[in-house]
Amino acid sequence: MSTEPVAETALDTSLEGVPGLEVDALLDDPGTRIVVCCGAGGVGKTTTAAALGVRAAERGRRVVVLTIDPARRLAQSMGIDQLDNVPRRVDGISPGATGQDGELHAMMLDMKRTFDEIVEAHADPARAAAILGNPFYQSLSAGFAGTQEYMAMEKLGQLRARDEWDLIIVDTPPSRSALDFLDAPKRLGSFLDGRFIKLLMAPAKAGGRAGMRILNASMSMMTGTLGKLLGGQFLQDIQTFVAAMDTMFGGFRTRADATYRLLQAPGTAFLVVAAPEPDALREAAYFVERLGAERMPLAGLVLNRVHGTGATGLSAERALAAAETLEQEPGGASASDLAAGLLHLHAERMQVIAREQRTRDRFTSLHPEVPVTAVPALPGDVHDLSGLRAIGDRLAAGHGG
């Protein structure tokens, strides 16, 4: 098997010169009250959040982890058959290095239930029943763009107001973009403040026949088109929903603004989680820049699922050359074939490591001030508390110097 000649390159898998993210110092600091794990989808945010929760609890903190749609295996890893919108105690947490007793609770965001709770808390029973039964509300609460991110922030605000835990760890929703978590409140506010909603609110504000005259005058240019696009009944459902929700719109914006300020306050720490891949680290770079622009406290970058090897002295180029030599030997020696196969595997691993290093170095050159911890890839899935402890150990030990 022939290979294209490649110039031999030195491989440096260390994080020398990059500030280290001291995970234990962050978790042990009583001033740290909220840790937000954010990043692109599929980079291990949920597992990172759960591992941080276990580690913090076993170092004496009273912790609640708010997860967003975790895989079933992750819920089981915390000894909970089914997570829901109510924090549930995780058994099996024991005193760790500090010798102090901590607690871990876990919950999964139920987007619709959280929306329902807001309605029930801020509307009288009759109005709440009208809203909850409205078809447009049911569609909005179940899947309107940005609703999950907004409700995650609502739930964070609720948990912090209860002051029952001294550390809240948030796993942000698996959005296409990590920025969706920060943008959702503004998007929902824009929706509630939009011209279409204000137009539909006009009859409710004017009342009676005057309201109908305003509606007829305002919508004369668009009713026909909207009726065809949305259907008359759906348009009526929206109008009924807007009329019922009118008094609550300001509350949504007020709470969103309050939670946004909470995210900017001392005691909140953002951890950007990324895999050592170009798209994930590009997203991480955007998020780091956005956090800076919004004056939100960034603790550092968790570089997750980093590949490594115990044989860095054998480069990919030398391994491929040795494999080619073995493959060209006469005869069908099975031992030579096996050795050549292993050399190819090693070469592929070294090429992956080199690619990850180049990708990481591009990020650190753009953001040399961001502390980093590198978490080695595990050979299998996390399925119990021991697995989460192993991730926590790697999080704490993976900082550079």
Short mmCIF file of C-alpha atoms in Angstrom, two decimals:
data_model
loop_
_atom_site.label_atom_id
_atom_site.label_comp_id
_atom_site.label_asym_id
_atom_site.label_seq_id
_atom_site.Cartn_x
_atom_site.Cartn_y
_atom_site.Cartn_z
CA MET A 1 0.00 0.00 0.00
CA SER A 2 1.56 3.28 -1.10
CA THR A 3 1.11 6.60 0.63
CA GLU A 4 1.86 10.14 -0.41
CA PRO A 5 5.06 11.42 1.21
CA VAL A 6 4.38 13.95 3.93
CA ALA A 7 6.95 16.12 5.63
CA GLU A 8 7.56 14.90 9.15
CA THR A 9 6.24 17.30 11.76
CA ALA A 10 6.82 17.64 15.46
CA LEU A 11 3.78 16.93 17.61
CA ASP A 12 3.15 18.94 20.76
CA THR A 13 0.01 17.82 22.58
CA SER A 14 0.63 20.01 25.62
CA LEU A 15 -1.06 23.32 26.40
CA GLU A 16 2.19 25.05 27.30
CA GLY A 17 1.82 28.82 27.26
CA VAL A 18 -1.97 28.66 27.49
CA PRO A 19 -3.56 29.75 30.81
CA GLY A 20 -5.00 26.78 32.66
CA LEU A 21 -8.63 26.51 33.67
CA GLU A 22 -8.60 25.59 37.37
CA VAL A 23 -11.88 23.68 37.62
CA ASP A 24 -11.65 22.78 41.31
CA ALA A 25 -10.90 26.37 42.31
CA LEU A 26 -13.97 27.47 40.36
CA LEU A 27 -16.23 24.86 41.95
CA ASP A 28 -14.87 25.37 45.47
CA ASP A 29 -15.29 29.15 45.42
CA PRO A 30 -18.43 29.94 47.49
CA GLY A 31 -18.83 33.05 45.37
CA THR A 32 -19.52 30.87 42.31
CA ARG A 33 -23.29 30.45 42.31
CA ILE A 34 -24.08 29.70 38.65
CA VAL A 35 -22.04 27.80 36.06
CA VAL A 36 -23.39 27.87 32.50
CA CYS A 37 -22.09 25.21 30.11
CA CYS A 38 -22.55 26.43 26.56
CA GLY A 39 -21.32 25.60 23.09
CA ALA A 40 -22.41 24.07 19.81
CA GLY A 41 -24.59 20.95 19.75
CA GLY A 42 -23.00 17.54 20.17
CA VAL A 43 -19.83 18.61 21.98
CA GLY A 44 -20.63 17.01 25.36
CA LYS A 45 -22.18 19.95 27.25
CA THR A 46 -24.67 17.76 29.12
CA THR A 47 -22.07 15.23 30.24
CA THR A 48 -19.75 18.07 31.26
CA ALA A 49 -22.52 19.73 33.29
CA ALA A 50 -23.38 16.45 35.04
CA ALA A 51 -19.72 15.67 35.78
CA LEU A 52 -19.20 19.15 37.23
CA GLY A 53 -22.30 18.65 39.37
CA VAL A 54 -21.02 15.37 40.79
CA ARG A 55 -17.57 16.81 41.46
CA ALA A 56 -18.91 19.97 43.11
CA ALA A 57 -21.32 17.99 45.31
CA GLU A 58 -18.57 15.64 46.41
CA ARG A 59 -16.47 18.68 47.30
CA GLY A 60 -19.19 19.93 49.66
CA ARG A 61 -21.49 22.10 47.53
CA ARG A 62 -25.30 21.91 47.42
CA VAL A 63 -25.77 21.58 43.68
CA VAL A 64 -28.64 21.40 41.22
CA VAL A 65 -27.95 20.51 37.59
CA LEU A 66 -30.49 21.76 35.05
CA THR A 67 -30.12 19.57 31.98
CA ILE A 68 -31.77 20.00 28.60
CA ASP A 69 -33.02 16.76 27.08
CA PRO A 70 -30.23 14.45 28.28
CA ALA A 71 -29.73 11.02 26.77
CA ARG A 72 -31.42 8.32 28.82
CA ARG A 73 -28.02 6.83 29.71
CA LEU A 74 -27.00 10.12 31.35
CA ALA A 75 -30.13 10.23 33.51
CA GLN A 76 -29.42 6.64 34.50
CA SER A 77 -25.80 7.51 35.26
CA MET A 78 -27.13 9.76 38.01
CA GLY A 79 -29.32 6.96 39.31
CA ILE A 80 -32.55 8.58 38.14
CA ASP A 81 -34.86 6.63 35.87
CA GLN A 82 -36.57 9.73 34.55
CA LEU A 83 -35.68 13.39 34.93
CA ASP A 84 -38.47 15.94 34.84
CA ASN A 85 -39.18 19.58 35.67
CA VAL A 86 -38.73 19.03 39.42
CA PRO A 87 -35.23 18.78 41.00
CA ARG A 88 -34.62 15.24 42.27
CA ARG A 89 -31.98 14.11 44.74
CA VAL A 90 -29.16 12.01 43.30
CA ASP A 91 -28.07 9.16 45.58
CA GLY A 92 -24.52 7.91 45.85
CA ILE A 93 -22.82 11.26 46.45
CA SER A 94 -20.07 10.93 49.06
CA PRO A 95 -17.65 13.37 50.68
CA GLY A 96 -14.58 13.80 48.52
CA ALA A 97 -11.37 15.75 48.93
CA THR A 98 -12.83 18.38 51.23
CA GLY A 99 -14.52 15.90 53.59
CA GLN A 100 -17.67 18.01 53.57
CA ASP A 101 -21.14 16.63 52.86
CA GLY A 102 -22.65 17.97 49.68
CA GLU A 103 -25.86 17.30 47.78
CA LEU A 104 -26.67 16.83 44.13
CA HIS A 105 -30.08 17.33 42.58
CA ALA A 106 -30.83 16.97 38.89
CA MET A 107 -33.71 18.02 36.68
CA MET A 108 -34.60 18.17 33.01
CA LEU A 109 -36.21 21.27 31.55
CA ASP A 110 -39.82 20.66 30.53
CA MET A 111 -40.31 23.58 28.20
CA LYS A 112 -44.10 23.46 28.02
CA ARG A 113 -44.55 22.80 31.75
CA THR A 114 -42.31 25.78 32.57
CA PHE A 115 -44.40 28.00 30.27
CA ASP A 116 -47.59 26.68 31.92
CA GLU A 117 -46.17 27.44 35.37
CA ILE A 118 -45.51 31.04 34.35
CA VAL A 119 -49.07 31.44 33.12
CA GLU A 120 -50.52 29.86 36.27
CA ALA A 121 -48.36 32.06 38.51
CA HIS A 122 -49.07 35.36 36.78
CA ALA A 123 -52.69 35.13 35.64
CA ASP A 124 -55.94 34.69 37.53
CA PRO A 125 -57.47 31.18 37.28
CA ALA A 126 -60.04 32.07 34.60
CA ARG A 127 -57.52 33.84 32.39
CA ALA A 128 -54.94 31.10 32.94
CA ALA A 129 -57.45 28.45 31.86
CA ALA A 130 -58.26 30.45 28.72
CA ILE A 131 -54.58 30.78 27.84
CA LEU A 132 -53.67 27.15 28.54
CA GLY A 133 -56.54 25.92 26.40
CA ASN A 134 -55.81 28.23 23.48
CA PRO A 135 -54.57 26.34 20.38
CA PHE A 136 -52.05 29.06 19.44
CA TYR A 137 -50.61 29.02 22.98
CA GLN A 138 -50.28 25.24 22.85
CA SER A 139 -48.33 25.53 19.59
CA LEU A 140 -46.19 28.39 20.91
CA SER A 141 -45.35 26.67 24.20
CA ALA A 142 -44.47 23.39 22.50
CA GLY A 143 -42.11 24.55 19.81
CA PHE A 144 -41.94 28.24 18.91
CA ALA A 145 -38.42 29.17 17.77
CA GLY A 146 -36.39 30.22 20.80
CA THR A 147 -38.95 29.05 23.36
CA GLN A 148 -36.68 26.34 24.77
CA GLU A 149 -33.79 28.76 25.27
CA TYR A 150 -36.10 31.37 26.82
CA MET A 151 -37.65 28.82 29.19
CA ALA A 152 -34.21 27.61 30.23
CA MET A 153 -33.47 31.16 31.36
CA GLU A 154 -36.87 31.38 33.10
CA LYS A 155 -36.13 28.14 34.98
CA LEU A 156 -32.67 29.41 35.92
CA GLY A 157 -34.27 32.55 37.35
CA GLN A 158 -36.75 30.44 39.34
CA LEU A 159 -34.02 28.21 40.77
CA ARG A 160 -31.85 31.14 41.78
CA ALA A 161 -34.79 32.92 43.45
CA ARG A 162 -35.45 29.86 45.64
CA ASP A 163 -31.92 30.10 47.11
CA GLU A 164 -32.13 26.41 47.98
CA TRP A 165 -28.81 25.50 46.34
CA ASP A 166 -25.47 27.25 46.55
CA LEU A 167 -24.49 26.20 43.02
CA ILE A 168 -26.65 25.91 39.90
CA ILE A 169 -25.13 24.27 36.83
CA VAL A 170 -26.96 24.89 33.57
CA ASP A 171 -26.68 22.74 30.46
CA THR A 172 -27.81 25.04 27.65
CA PRO A 173 -30.16 23.75 24.92
CA PRO A 174 -28.75 21.79 21.97
CA SER A 175 -29.26 24.68 19.55
CA ARG A 176 -27.84 25.04 16.08
CA SER A 177 -25.90 27.97 17.45
CA ALA A 178 -24.61 28.48 20.99
CA LEU A 179 -25.61 32.12 20.68
CA ASP A 180 -29.30 31.13 20.65
CA PHE A 181 -29.21 30.89 24.44
CA LEU A 182 -28.28 34.56 24.77
CA ASP A 183 -30.45 35.76 21.89
CA ALA A 184 -33.72 34.00 22.84
CA PRO A 185 -35.00 36.59 25.37
CA LYS A 186 -34.43 39.41 22.92
CA ARG A 187 -36.09 37.43 20.13
CA LEU A 188 -39.14 36.68 22.24
CA GLY A 189 -39.24 40.33 23.34
CA SER A 190 -39.11 41.42 19.71
CA PHE A 191 -41.96 39.04 18.94
CA LEU A 192 -44.07 40.41 21.79
CA ASP A 193 -43.24 43.99 20.79
CA GLY A 194 -43.71 43.35 17.08
CA ARG A 195 -46.10 45.32 14.89
CA PHE A 196 -48.26 42.26 14.21
CA ILE A 197 -48.78 41.54 17.92
CA LYS A 198 -49.48 45.21 18.66
CA LEU A 199 -52.01 45.23 15.84
CA LEU A 200 -53.77 42.21 17.30
CA MET A 201 -53.68 43.78 20.78
CA ALA A 202 -55.40 46.96 19.58
CA PRO A 203 -58.99 45.63 19.85
CA ALA A 204 -58.38 44.32 23.36
CA LYS A 205 -56.95 47.68 24.45
CA ALA A 206 -59.73 49.73 22.83
CA GLY A 207 -62.58 47.42 23.75
CA GLY A 208 -66.10 46.99 22.39
CA ARG A 209 -67.21 48.43 19.06
CA ALA A 210 -64.36 50.90 19.02
CA GLY A 211 -62.00 47.95 19.17
CA MET A 212 -63.67 46.30 16.22
CA ARG A 213 -63.42 49.52 14.21
CA ILE A 214 -59.71 49.72 14.97
CA LEU A 215 -59.25 46.09 14.02
CA ASN A 216 -61.14 46.51 10.78
CA ALA A 217 -59.25 49.67 9.86
CA SER A 218 -55.85 48.31 10.83
CA MET A 219 -56.22 44.96 9.13
CA SER A 220 -58.11 45.96 6.01
CA MET A 221 -54.94 45.64 3.92
CA MET A 222 -53.86 42.27 5.28
CA THR A 223 -56.86 40.27 6.50
CA GLY A 224 -57.50 38.58 3.17
CA THR A 225 -53.91 37.49 2.73
CA LEU A 226 -53.54 36.35 6.35
CA GLY A 227 -56.80 34.45 6.18
CA LYS A 228 -55.55 32.53 3.18
CA LEU A 229 -52.12 31.89 4.69
CA LEU A 230 -53.12 31.10 8.26
CA GLY A 231 -56.79 30.26 8.07
CA GLY A 232 -59.53 32.30 9.69
CA GLN A 233 -59.76 30.08 12.79
CA PHE A 234 -56.00 30.19 13.41
CA LEU A 235 -56.01 33.99 13.11
CA GLN A 236 -58.86 34.14 15.62
CA ASP A 237 -56.91 31.84 17.97
CA ILE A 238 -53.96 34.25 17.82
CA GLN A 239 -56.21 37.22 18.58
CA THR A 240 -57.77 35.42 21.55
CA PHE A 241 -54.31 34.42 22.82
CA VAL A 242 -52.96 37.97 22.53
CA ALA A 243 -55.98 39.41 24.33
CA ALA A 244 -55.59 36.92 27.20
CA MET A 245 -51.80 37.36 27.43
CA ASP A 246 -51.79 41.15 27.15
CA THR A 247 -51.20 41.79 30.84
CA MET A 248 -48.39 39.20 30.98
CA PHE A 249 -46.23 40.46 28.12
CA GLY A 250 -44.43 43.01 30.26
CA GLY A 251 -43.67 40.32 32.84
CA PHE A 252 -41.90 38.18 30.25
CA ARG A 253 -39.64 41.04 29.30
CA THR A 254 -39.01 42.06 32.92
CA ARG A 255 -38.00 38.54 33.98
CA ALA A 256 -35.86 38.06 30.87
CA ASP A 257 -34.03 41.31 31.62
CA ALA A 258 -33.54 40.27 35.26
CA THR A 259 -32.11 36.88 34.27
CA TYR A 260 -29.85 38.54 31.72
CA ARG A 261 -28.47 40.79 34.47
CA LEU A 262 -28.02 37.70 36.65
CA LEU A 263 -25.87 36.16 33.92
CA GLN A 264 -23.71 39.30 33.92
CA ALA A 265 -23.35 39.45 37.69
CA PRO A 266 -20.39 38.32 39.81
CA GLY A 267 -20.99 34.72 40.85
CA THR A 268 -21.88 33.54 37.35
CA ALA A 269 -19.28 31.70 35.29
CA PHE A 270 -19.59 30.61 31.66
CA LEU A 271 -17.76 27.51 30.50
CA VAL A 272 -17.59 27.21 26.73
CA VAL A 273 -17.49 23.53 25.76
CA ALA A 274 -16.09 22.54 22.38
CA ALA A 275 -14.70 19.52 20.60
CA PRO A 276 -11.29 19.99 18.91
CA GLU A 277 -12.96 20.38 15.52
CA PRO A 278 -13.02 23.45 13.26
CA ASP A 279 -16.79 24.09 13.36
CA ALA A 280 -17.09 23.60 17.13
CA LEU A 281 -14.11 25.83 17.93
CA ARG A 282 -15.27 28.45 15.45
CA GLU A 283 -18.60 28.50 17.29
CA ALA A 284 -16.72 28.67 20.60
CA ALA A 285 -14.73 31.68 19.34
CA TYR A 286 -17.94 33.49 18.35
CA PHE A 287 -19.38 32.79 21.79
CA VAL A 288 -16.26 33.99 23.61
CA GLU A 289 -16.40 37.24 21.65
CA ARG A 290 -20.11 37.64 22.34
CA LEU A 291 -19.65 37.08 26.08
CA GLY A 292 -17.00 39.78 26.09
CA ALA A 293 -19.26 42.18 24.21
CA GLU A 294 -22.12 41.49 26.65
CA ARG A 295 -19.81 41.81 29.69
CA MET A 296 -20.58 38.28 30.84
CA PRO A 297 -18.00 36.43 32.95
CA LEU A 298 -16.12 33.74 31.01
CA ALA A 299 -14.33 31.16 33.15
CA GLY A 300 -12.70 29.32 30.27
CA LEU A 301 -12.85 26.72 27.53
CA VAL A 302 -13.43 23.01 28.06
CA LEU A 303 -11.79 21.27 25.10
CA ASN A 304 -13.64 17.99 25.14
CA ARG A 305 -12.89 14.54 23.65
CA VAL A 306 -9.26 15.27 22.88
CA HIS A 307 -7.35 12.34 21.40
CA GLY A 308 -3.96 11.32 22.67
CA THR A 309 -1.39 8.54 22.52
CA GLY A 310 1.30 7.12 24.71
CA ALA A 311 3.65 6.78 21.74
CA THR A 312 4.24 10.35 20.60
CA GLY A 313 7.84 9.48 19.72
CA LEU A 314 6.69 7.56 16.65
CA SER A 315 5.41 10.04 14.10
CA ALA A 316 2.69 9.31 11.56
CA GLU A 317 5.24 9.55 8.75
CA ARG A 318 7.64 7.04 10.29
CA ALA A 319 4.77 4.68 11.14
CA LEU A 320 3.49 4.77 7.54
CA ALA A 321 6.99 4.19 6.16
CA ALA A 322 7.51 1.19 8.45
CA ALA A 323 4.09 -0.21 7.51
CA GLU A 324 4.90 0.08 3.80
CA THR A 325 8.22 -1.70 4.33
CA LEU A 326 6.46 -4.59 6.10
CA GLU A 327 3.81 -4.83 3.40
CA GLN A 328 6.47 -5.12 0.69
CA GLU A 329 8.21 -8.07 2.33
CA PRO A 330 7.84 -11.33 0.35
CA GLY A 331 5.56 -14.02 1.70
CA GLY A 332 2.35 -13.78 3.67
CA ALA A 333 3.64 -13.51 7.18
CA SER A 334 0.61 -12.87 9.38
CA ALA A 335 2.76 -11.23 12.04
CA SER A 336 4.03 -8.67 9.53
CA ASP A 337 0.50 -7.99 8.34
CA LEU A 338 -0.65 -7.44 11.90
CA ALA A 339 2.25 -5.14 12.67
CA ALA A 340 1.60 -3.15 9.48
CA GLY A 341 -2.07 -2.79 10.42
CA LEU A 342 -1.18 -1.53 13.87
CA LEU A 343 1.26 0.96 12.39
CA HIS A 344 -1.46 2.28 10.08
CA LEU A 345 -3.81 2.69 13.06
CA HIS A 346 -1.11 4.54 14.97
CA ALA A 347 -0.45 6.79 11.96
CA GLU A 348 -4.15 7.63 11.70
CA ARG A 349 -4.26 8.46 15.41
CA MET A 350 -1.22 10.72 15.12
CA GLN A 351 -2.77 12.50 12.15
CA VAL A 352 -5.97 13.09 14.16
CA ILE A 353 -3.93 14.43 17.07
CA ALA A 354 -1.99 16.76 14.77
CA ARG A 355 -5.21 18.04 13.18
CA GLU A 356 -6.78 18.66 16.59
CA GLN A 357 -3.63 20.48 17.72
CA ARG A 358 -3.69 22.81 14.70
CA THR A 359 -7.37 23.54 15.27
CA ARG A 360 -6.78 24.22 18.98
CA ASP A 361 -3.79 26.44 18.24
CA ARG A 362 -5.87 28.59 15.89
CA PHE A 363 -8.34 29.22 18.73
CA THR A 364 -5.67 29.93 21.35
CA SER A 365 -3.81 32.30 19.02
CA LEU A 366 -7.02 34.32 18.57
CA HIS A 367 -7.93 34.17 22.27
CA PRO A 368 -4.69 33.69 24.24
CA GLU A 369 -6.32 35.06 27.39
CA VAL A 370 -8.93 32.28 27.65
CA PRO A 371 -8.07 29.56 30.20
CA VAL A 372 -8.31 26.05 28.77
CA THR A 373 -8.71 22.54 30.13
CA ALA A 374 -8.37 19.58 27.79
CA VAL A 375 -10.46 16.47 28.50
CA PRO A 376 -9.20 13.23 26.93
CA ALA A 377 -11.72 11.17 24.99
CA LEU A 378 -13.10 8.18 26.86
CA PRO A 379 -13.24 4.78 25.15
CA GLY A 380 -16.97 4.37 25.86
CA ASP A 381 -20.15 6.08 27.03
CA VAL A 382 -20.66 7.38 30.54
CA HIS A 383 -23.28 5.19 32.23
CA ASP A 384 -22.83 5.66 35.98
CA LEU A 385 -21.54 8.00 38.66
CA SER A 386 -18.07 6.46 38.38
CA GLY A 387 -17.97 7.52 34.74
CA LEU A 388 -19.01 11.07 35.68
CA ARG A 389 -16.31 11.11 38.38
CA ALA A 390 -13.76 10.06 35.75
CA ILE A 391 -14.86 12.96 33.54
CA GLY A 392 -14.61 15.29 36.55
CA ASP A 393 -11.08 14.08 37.27
CA ARG A 394 -10.10 14.80 33.67
CA LEU A 395 -11.73 18.23 33.79
CA ALA A 396 -9.70 19.11 36.89
CA ALA A 397 -6.42 17.63 35.64
CA GLY A 398 -6.49 18.84 32.03
CA HIS A 399 -5.36 22.44 32.46
CA GLY A 400 -2.24 23.65 30.76
CA GLY A 401 0.68 25.46 32.22
#
